[in-house]
Short mmCIF file of C-alpha atoms in Angstrom, two decimals:
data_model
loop_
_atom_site.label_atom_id
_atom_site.label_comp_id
_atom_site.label_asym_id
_atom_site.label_seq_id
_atom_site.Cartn_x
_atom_site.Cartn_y
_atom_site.Cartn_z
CA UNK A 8 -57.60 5.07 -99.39
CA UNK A 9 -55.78 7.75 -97.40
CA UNK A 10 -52.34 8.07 -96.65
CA UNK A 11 -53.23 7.62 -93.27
CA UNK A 12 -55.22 4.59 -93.62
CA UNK A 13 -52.13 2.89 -96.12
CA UNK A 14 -49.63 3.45 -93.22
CA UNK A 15 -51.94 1.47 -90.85
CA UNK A 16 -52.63 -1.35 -93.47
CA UNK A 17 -48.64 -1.35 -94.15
CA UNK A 18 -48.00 -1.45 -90.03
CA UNK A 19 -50.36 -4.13 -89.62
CA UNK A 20 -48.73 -6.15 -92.78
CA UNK A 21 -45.40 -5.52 -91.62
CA UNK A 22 -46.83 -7.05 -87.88
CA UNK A 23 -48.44 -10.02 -89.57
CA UNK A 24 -45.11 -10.78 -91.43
CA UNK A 25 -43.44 -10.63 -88.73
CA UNK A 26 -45.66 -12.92 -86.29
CA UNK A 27 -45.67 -15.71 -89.27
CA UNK A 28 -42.11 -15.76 -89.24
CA UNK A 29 -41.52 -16.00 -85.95
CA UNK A 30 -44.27 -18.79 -85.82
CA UNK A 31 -42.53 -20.56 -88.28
CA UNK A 32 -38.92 -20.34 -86.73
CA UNK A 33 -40.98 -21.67 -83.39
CA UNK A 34 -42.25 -24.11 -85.52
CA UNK A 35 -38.88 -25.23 -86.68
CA UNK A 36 -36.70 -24.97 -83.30
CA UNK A 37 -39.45 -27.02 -80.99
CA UNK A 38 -42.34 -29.92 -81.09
CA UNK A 39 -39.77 -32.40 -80.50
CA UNK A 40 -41.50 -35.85 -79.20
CA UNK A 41 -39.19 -38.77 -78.16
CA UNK A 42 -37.95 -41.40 -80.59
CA UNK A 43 -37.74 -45.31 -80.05
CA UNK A 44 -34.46 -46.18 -82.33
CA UNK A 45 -31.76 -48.26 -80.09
CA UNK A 46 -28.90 -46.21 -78.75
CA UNK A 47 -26.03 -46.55 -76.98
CA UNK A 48 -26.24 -43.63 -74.90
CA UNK A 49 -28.08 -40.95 -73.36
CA UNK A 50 -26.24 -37.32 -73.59
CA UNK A 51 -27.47 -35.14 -71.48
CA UNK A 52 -26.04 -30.95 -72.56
CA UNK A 53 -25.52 -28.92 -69.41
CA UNK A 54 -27.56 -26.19 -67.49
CA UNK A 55 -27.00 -24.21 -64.71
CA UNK A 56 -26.02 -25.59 -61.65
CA UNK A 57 -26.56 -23.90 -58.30
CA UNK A 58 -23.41 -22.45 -56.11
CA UNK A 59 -24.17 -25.45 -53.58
CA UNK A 60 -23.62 -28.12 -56.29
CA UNK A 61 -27.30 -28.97 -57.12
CA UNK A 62 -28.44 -28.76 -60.47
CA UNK A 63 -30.78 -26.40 -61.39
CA UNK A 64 -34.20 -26.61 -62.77
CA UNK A 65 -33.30 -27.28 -66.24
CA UNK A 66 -30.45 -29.52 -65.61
CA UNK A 67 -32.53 -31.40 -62.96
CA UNK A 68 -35.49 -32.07 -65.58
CA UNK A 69 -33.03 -33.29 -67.98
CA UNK A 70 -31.35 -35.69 -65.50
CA UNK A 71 -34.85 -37.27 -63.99
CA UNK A 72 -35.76 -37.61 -67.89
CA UNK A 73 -32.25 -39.24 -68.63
CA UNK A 74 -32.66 -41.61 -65.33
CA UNK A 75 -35.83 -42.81 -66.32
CA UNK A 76 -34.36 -43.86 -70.12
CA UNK A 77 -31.48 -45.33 -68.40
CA UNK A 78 -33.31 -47.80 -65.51
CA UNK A 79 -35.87 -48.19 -68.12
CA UNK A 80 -33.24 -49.97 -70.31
CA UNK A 81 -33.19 -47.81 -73.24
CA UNK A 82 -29.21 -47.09 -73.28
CA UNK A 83 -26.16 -48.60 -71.23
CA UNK A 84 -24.70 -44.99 -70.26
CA UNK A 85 -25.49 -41.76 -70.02
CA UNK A 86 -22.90 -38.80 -71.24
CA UNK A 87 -22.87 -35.87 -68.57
CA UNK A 88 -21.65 -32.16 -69.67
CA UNK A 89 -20.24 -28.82 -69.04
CA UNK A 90 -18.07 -27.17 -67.39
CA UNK A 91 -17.59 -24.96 -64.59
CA UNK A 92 -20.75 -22.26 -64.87
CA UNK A 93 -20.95 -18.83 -63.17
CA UNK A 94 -22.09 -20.12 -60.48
CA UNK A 95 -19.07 -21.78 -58.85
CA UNK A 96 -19.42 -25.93 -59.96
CA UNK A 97 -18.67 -28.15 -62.68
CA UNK A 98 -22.01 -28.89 -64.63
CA UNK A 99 -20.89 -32.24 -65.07
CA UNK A 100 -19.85 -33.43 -62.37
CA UNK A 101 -22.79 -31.94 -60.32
CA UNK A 102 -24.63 -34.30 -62.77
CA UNK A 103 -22.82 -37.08 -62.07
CA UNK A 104 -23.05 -37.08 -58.71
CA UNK A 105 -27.15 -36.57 -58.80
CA UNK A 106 -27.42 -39.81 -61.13
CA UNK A 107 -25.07 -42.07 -58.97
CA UNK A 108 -27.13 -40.58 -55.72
CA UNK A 109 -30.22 -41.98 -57.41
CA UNK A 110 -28.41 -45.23 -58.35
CA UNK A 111 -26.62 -45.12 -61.65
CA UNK A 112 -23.08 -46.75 -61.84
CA UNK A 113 -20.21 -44.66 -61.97
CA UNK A 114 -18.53 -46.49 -64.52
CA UNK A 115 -21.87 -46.06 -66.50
CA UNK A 116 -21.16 -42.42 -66.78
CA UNK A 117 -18.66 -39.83 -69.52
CA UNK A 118 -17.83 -36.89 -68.34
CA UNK A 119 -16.96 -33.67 -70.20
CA UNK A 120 -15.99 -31.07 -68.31
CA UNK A 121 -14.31 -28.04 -70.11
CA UNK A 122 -17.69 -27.19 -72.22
CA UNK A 123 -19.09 -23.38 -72.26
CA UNK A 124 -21.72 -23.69 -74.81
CA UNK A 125 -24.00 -26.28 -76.08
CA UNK A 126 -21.54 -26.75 -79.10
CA UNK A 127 -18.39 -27.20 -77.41
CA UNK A 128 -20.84 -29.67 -75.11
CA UNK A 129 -21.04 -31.63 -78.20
CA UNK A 130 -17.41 -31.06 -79.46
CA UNK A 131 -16.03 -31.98 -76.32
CA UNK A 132 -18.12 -35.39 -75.54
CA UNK A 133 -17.78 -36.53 -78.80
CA UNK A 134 -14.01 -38.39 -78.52
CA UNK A 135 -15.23 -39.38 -75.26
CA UNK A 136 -18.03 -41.06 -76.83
CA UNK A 137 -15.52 -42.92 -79.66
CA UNK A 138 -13.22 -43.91 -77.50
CA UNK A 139 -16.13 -45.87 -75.53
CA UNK A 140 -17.58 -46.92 -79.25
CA UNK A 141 -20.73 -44.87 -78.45
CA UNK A 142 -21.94 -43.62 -81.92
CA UNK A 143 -26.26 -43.52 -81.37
CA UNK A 144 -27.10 -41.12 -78.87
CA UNK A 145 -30.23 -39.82 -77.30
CA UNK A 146 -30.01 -36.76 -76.82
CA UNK A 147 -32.57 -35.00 -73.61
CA UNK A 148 -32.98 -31.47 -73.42
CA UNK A 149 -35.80 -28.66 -73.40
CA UNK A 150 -37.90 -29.26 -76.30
CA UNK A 151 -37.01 -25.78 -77.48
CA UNK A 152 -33.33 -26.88 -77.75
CA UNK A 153 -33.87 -30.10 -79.25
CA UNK A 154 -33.50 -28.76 -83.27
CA UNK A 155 -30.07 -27.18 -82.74
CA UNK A 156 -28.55 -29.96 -80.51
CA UNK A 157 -29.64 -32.94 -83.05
CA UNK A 158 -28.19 -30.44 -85.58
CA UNK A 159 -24.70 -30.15 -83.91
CA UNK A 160 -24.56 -33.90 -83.03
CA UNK A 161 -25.26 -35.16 -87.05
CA UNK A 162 -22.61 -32.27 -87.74
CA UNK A 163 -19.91 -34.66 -85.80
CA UNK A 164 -20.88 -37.32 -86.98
CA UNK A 165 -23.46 -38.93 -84.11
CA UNK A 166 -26.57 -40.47 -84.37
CA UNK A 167 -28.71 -38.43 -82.18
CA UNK A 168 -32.32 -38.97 -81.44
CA UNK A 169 -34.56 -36.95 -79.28
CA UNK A 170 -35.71 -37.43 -75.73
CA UNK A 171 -37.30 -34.17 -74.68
CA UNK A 172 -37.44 -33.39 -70.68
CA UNK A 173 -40.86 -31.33 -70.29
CA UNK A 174 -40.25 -30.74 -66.71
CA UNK A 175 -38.17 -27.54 -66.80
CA UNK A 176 -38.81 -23.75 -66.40
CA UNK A 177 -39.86 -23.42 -69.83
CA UNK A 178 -43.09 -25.44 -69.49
CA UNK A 179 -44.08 -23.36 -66.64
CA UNK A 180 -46.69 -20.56 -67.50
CA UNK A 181 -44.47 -17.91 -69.93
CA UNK A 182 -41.83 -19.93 -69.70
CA UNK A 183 -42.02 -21.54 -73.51
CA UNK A 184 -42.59 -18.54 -75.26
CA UNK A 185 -39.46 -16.83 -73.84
CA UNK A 186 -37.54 -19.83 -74.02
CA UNK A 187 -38.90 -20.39 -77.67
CA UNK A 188 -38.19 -16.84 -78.57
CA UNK A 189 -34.54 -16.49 -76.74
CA UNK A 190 -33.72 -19.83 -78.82
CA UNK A 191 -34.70 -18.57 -82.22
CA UNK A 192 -31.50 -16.22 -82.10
CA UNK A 193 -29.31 -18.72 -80.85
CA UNK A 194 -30.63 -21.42 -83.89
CA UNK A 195 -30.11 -18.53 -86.52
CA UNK A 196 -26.39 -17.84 -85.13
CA UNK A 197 -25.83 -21.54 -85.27
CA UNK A 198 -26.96 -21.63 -88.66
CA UNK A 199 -24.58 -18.74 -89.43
CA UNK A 200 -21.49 -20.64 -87.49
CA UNK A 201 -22.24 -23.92 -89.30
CA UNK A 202 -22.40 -22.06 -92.84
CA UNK A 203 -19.27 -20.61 -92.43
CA UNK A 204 -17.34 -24.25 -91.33
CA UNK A 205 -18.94 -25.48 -94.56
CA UNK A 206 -17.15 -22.94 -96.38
CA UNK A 207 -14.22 -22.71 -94.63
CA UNK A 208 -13.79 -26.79 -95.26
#
């Protein structure tokens, strides 16, 4: 073999390695299907809301997917977070207000509303949740966010269970490969954050 030839076996072996692992880390941070277990509630983590108060695509696929639980029985409230985004509004609240316009109870509804990330969503709903005795959640996201938020929830101590919302931006054409991909870092700095609370406990 030339020396030529071994540097384009080595490129292509160092491509292949590289497209398994990033199958496998797709693998591991998506293919979430929904799960049957009772719950008390449906959490819901926040997305972008628009600067005129109405959810955006992601948060508004999550919400239709958590309304449809709700009416259909499966929890007796539904957990709304984040707080204010770039854009102006509370993430929360703009939720709230689209699931009591489509005819869920106020008083069925927590709020968090100081969350930046999907961790401090978690963080911050969870005395919320005690304080209403809600320990079995179902949790309804993006499918590609489903492994790190069930991760974070079991880390405080909820039961979560999945509900993925396959109505978003990432199950347009493209859309779940960069949404995939963009999670992947996210899940490995996650991994790296929750490592270093285990040692630091």
């Amino acid at each position: 073999m030339t020396r030529s030839s071994a540097q384009r076996a080595c490129r292509l072996l160092a491509i292949l390695a590289g497209l398994y692992v990033i199958a496998l880390l797709t693998i591991t941070v998506s293919g979430f299907g929904e799960q049957d277990e009772p719950v008390d509630c449906i959490l819901v983590p926040g997305a972008r809301v628009e600067s005129t108060g109405e959810p955006g695509p992601s948060l508004r696929g999550r919400l239709e997917r958590a309304l449809t639980l709700y009416k259909a029985g499966r929890a007796k409230g539904i957990v709304c977070t984040g707080g204010r985004g770039e854009s102006g509004p509370v993430e929360s609240l703009a939720a709230r207000d689209y699931l009591v316009a489509r005819g869920v109870p106020v008083e069925s509804i927590a709020l968090e509303e100081m969350s930046h990330t999907t961790w401090e969503n978690f963080v911050f709903a969870e005395p919320e949740m005690r304080r209403r005795k809600w320990r079995r959640c179902l949790v309804v996201t993006d499918p590609f966010h489903m492994r790190r938020c069930l991760w974070m929830a079991t880390e405080l101590g909820l039961q979560a269970r999945s509900a993925p919302s396959f109505t978003g931006p990432a199950w347009r054409p493209g859309g779940w490969l960069y949404y995939t991909t963009r999670e992947i870092g996210a899940w490995l700095k996650y991994g790296a954050e929750r490592a270093r609370r285990s040692w630091d406990d």
